[in-house]
CSV table of C-alpha atoms in Angstrom, one decimal:
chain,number,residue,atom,x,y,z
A,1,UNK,CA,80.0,-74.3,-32.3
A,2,UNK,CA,81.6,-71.0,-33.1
A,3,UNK,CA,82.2,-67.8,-31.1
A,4,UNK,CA,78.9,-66.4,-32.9
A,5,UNK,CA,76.3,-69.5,-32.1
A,6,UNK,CA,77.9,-69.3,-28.8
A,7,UNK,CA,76.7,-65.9,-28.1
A,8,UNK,CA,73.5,-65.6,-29.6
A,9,UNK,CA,73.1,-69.5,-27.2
A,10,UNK,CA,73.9,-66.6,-24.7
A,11,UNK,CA,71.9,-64.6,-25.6
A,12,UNK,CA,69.1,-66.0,-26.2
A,13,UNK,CA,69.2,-67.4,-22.6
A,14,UNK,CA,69.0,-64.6,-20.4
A,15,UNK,CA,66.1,-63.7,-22.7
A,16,UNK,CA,64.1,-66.6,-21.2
A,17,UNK,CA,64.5,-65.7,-17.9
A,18,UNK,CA,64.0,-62.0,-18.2
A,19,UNK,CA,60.5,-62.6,-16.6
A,20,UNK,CA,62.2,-64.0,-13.7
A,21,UNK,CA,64.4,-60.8,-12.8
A,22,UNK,CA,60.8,-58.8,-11.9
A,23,UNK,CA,60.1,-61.6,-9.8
A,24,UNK,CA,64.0,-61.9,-7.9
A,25,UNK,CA,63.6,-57.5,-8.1
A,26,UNK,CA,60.7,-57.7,-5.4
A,27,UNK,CA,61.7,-60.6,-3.6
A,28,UNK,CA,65.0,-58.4,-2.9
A,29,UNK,CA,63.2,-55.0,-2.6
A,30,UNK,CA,61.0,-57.0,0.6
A,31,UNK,CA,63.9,-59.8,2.1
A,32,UNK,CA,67.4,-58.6,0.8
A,33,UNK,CA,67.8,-54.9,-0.5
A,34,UNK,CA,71.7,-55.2,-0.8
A,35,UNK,CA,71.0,-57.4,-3.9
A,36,UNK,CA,67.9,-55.2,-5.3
A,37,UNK,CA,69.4,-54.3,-8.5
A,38,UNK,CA,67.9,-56.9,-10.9
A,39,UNK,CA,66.1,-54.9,-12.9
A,40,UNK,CA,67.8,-51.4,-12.4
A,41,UNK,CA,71.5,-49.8,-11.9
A,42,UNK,CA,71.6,-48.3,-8.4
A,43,UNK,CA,73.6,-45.5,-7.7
A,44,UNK,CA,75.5,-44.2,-4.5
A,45,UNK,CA,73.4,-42.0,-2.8
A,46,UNK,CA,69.6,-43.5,-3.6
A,47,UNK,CA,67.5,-43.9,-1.1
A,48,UNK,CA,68.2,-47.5,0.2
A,49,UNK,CA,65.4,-49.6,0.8
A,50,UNK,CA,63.2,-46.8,1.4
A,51,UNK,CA,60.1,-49.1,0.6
A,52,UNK,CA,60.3,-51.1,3.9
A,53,UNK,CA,57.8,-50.2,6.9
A,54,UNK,CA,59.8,-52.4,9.2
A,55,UNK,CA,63.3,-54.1,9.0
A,56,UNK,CA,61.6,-57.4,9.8
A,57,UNK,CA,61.7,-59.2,7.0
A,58,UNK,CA,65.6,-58.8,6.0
A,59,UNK,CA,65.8,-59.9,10.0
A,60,UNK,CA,64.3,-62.9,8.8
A,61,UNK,CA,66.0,-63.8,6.4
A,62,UNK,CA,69.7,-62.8,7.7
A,63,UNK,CA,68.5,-65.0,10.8
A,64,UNK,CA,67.7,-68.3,8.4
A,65,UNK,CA,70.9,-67.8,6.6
A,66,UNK,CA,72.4,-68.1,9.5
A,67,UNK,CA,70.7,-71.4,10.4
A,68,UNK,CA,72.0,-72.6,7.0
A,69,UNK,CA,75.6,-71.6,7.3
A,70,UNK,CA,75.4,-73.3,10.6
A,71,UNK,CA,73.7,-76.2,9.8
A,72,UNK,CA,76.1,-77.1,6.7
A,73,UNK,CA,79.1,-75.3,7.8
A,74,UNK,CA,80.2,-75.3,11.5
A,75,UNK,CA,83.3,-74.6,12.3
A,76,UNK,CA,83.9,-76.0,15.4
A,77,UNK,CA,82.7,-79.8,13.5
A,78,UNK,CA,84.6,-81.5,10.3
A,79,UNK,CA,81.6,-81.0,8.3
A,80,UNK,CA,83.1,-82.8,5.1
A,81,UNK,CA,85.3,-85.6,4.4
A,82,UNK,CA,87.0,-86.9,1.4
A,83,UNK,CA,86.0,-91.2,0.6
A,84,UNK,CA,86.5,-93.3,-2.5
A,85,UNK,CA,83.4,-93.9,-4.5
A,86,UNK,CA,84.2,-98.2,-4.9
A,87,UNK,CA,84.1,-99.2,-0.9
A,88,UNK,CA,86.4,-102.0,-1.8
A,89,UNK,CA,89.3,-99.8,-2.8
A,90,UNK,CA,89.2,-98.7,0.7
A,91,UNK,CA,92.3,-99.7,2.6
A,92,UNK,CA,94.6,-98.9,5.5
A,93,UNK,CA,96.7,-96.7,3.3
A,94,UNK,CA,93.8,-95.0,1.2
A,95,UNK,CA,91.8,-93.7,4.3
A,96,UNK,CA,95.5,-92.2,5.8
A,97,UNK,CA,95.7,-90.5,2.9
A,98,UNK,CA,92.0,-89.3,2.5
A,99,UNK,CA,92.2,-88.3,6.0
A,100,UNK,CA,95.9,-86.1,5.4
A,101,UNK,CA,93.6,-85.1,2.0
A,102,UNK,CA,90.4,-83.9,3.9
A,103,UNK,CA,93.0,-81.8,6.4
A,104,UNK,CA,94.5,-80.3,3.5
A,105,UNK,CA,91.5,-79.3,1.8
A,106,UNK,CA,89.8,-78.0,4.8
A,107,UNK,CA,93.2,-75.5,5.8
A,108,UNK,CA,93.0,-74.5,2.0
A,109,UNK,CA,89.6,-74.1,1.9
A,110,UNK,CA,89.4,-71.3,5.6
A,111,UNK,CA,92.5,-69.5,4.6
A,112,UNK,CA,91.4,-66.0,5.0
A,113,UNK,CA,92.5,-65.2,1.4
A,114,UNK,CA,90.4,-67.6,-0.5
A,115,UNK,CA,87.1,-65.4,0.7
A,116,UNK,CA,85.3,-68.9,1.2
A,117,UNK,CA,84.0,-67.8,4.4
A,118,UNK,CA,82.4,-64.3,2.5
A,119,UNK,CA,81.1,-66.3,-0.7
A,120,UNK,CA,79.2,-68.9,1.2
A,121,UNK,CA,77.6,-66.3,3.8
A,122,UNK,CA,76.7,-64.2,0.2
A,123,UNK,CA,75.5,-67.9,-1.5
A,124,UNK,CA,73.3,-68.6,2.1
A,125,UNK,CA,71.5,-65.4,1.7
A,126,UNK,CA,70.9,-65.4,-2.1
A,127,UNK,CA,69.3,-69.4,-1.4
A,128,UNK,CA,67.4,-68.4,1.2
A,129,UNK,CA,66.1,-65.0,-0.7
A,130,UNK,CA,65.6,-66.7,-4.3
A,131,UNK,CA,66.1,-70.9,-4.0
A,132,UNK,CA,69.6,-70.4,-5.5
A,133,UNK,CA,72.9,-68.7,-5.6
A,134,UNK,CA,75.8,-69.0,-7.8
A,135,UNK,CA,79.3,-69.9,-6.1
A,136,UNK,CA,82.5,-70.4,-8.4
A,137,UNK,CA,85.9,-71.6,-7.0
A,138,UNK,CA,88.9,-71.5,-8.8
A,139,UNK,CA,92.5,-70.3,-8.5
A,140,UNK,CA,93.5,-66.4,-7.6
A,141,UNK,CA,95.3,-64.3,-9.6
A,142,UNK,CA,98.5,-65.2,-8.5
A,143,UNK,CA,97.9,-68.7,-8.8
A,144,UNK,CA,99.0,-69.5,-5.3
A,145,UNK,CA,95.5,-70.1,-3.4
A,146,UNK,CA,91.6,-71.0,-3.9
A,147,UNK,CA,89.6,-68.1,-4.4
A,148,UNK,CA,85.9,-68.7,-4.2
A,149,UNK,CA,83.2,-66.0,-5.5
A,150,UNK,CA,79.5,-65.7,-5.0
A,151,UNK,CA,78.1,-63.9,-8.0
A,152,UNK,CA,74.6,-62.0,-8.7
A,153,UNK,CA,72.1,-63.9,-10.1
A,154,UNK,CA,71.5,-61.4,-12.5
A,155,UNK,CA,74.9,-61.6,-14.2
A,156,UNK,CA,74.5,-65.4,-14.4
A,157,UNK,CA,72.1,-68.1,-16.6
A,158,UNK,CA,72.7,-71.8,-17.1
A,159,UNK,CA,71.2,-74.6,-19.1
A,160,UNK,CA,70.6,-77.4,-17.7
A,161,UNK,CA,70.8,-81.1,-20.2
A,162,UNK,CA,68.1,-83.6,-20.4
A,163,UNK,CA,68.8,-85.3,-16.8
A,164,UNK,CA,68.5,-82.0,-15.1
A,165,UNK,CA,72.4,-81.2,-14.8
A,166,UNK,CA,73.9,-77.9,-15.6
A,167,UNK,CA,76.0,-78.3,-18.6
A,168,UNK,CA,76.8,-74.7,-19.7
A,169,UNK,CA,76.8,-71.7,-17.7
A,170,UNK,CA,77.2,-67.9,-18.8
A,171,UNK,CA,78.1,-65.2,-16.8
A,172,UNK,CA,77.7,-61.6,-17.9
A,173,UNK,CA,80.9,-59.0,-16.5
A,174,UNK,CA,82.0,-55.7,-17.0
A,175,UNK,CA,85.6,-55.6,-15.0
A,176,UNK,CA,87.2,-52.5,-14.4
A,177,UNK,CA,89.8,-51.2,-16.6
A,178,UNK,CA,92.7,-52.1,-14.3
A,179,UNK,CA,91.4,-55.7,-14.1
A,180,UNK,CA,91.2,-56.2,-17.6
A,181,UNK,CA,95.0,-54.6,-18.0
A,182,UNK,CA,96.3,-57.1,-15.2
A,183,UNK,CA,95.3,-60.3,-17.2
A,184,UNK,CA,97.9,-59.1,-20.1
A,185,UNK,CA,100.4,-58.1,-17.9
């Protein structure tokens, strides 16, 4: 496939789900006005959430994506844990290391400059607004540390293959200049 049939795949695929911004646009309007810019550029200085009669609703759902960060996620419990898949690789030497893995992971994973902590807390709210939310992880600029992103649904559409799994993903962005300069520096 070529840079051409690649975009016009692109293309063609946030077309298809163009119906579906109206539909995340009032969802966000009503339960989560921070992301309420599906369908429309907001500007500093427009009336924020000016629709709402009461604040009860983004109560609501702040309060549930709470319950989900601290259902999944609580600090104060190992809430993941590294295994081998075949049970009977499993030995003395395999779960020290696993263990010393897990550790590792989970001290890479909270370090305040990998963001995790603000990219799942974004994620929790965007699956409890809309079903789903878009989380990336990769390595910072620097290459020295994780840095994990939640991105806008509206910047992002997937296809998913014949068993249900995502298989390609494309994300719309428009970095700032000085961004764009860094990654030829």
């Amino acid at each position: 496939m070529n840079s051409k049939e690649l975009r016009q795949q692109a293309e063609s695929t946030f077309t298809k789900r163009l119906s579906l911004l109206s539909l995340w646009q009032e969802q966000a309007e009503n339960f989560y006005p921070e992301r309420a810019d599906f369908t429309f550029k907001r500007y500093l200085g427009d009336d924020f959430a000016g629709n709402l009669m009461t604040s009860y609703p983004i109560l609501c759902r702040r309060d549930m994506s709470d319950q989900v960060s601290t259902m999944l996620r609580n600090n104060s419990k190992e809430w993941f844990h590294m295994t081998v898949a075949d049970a009977q690789r499993e030995n003395h030497e395999a779960k020290a290391w696993l263990q010393w893995a897990t550790g590792t992971m989970r001290r890479a994973m909270y370090d305040p400059v990998t963001l995790f902590t603000r990219a799942t807390k974004e994620t929790d709210n965007d699956f409890v607004t809309f079903g789903q939310g878009v989380i990336s992880v990769r390595l910072n600029r620097d290459r020295n540390s994780l840095l994990y992103r939640c991105w806008h649904l509206r910047d992002v559409a997937w296809i998913e293959d014949e068993e249900g799994r995502i298989c390609v993903i494309f994300r719309r962005s428009k970095p700032p200049v000085h961004t764009v300069k860094r990654l030829f520096d």
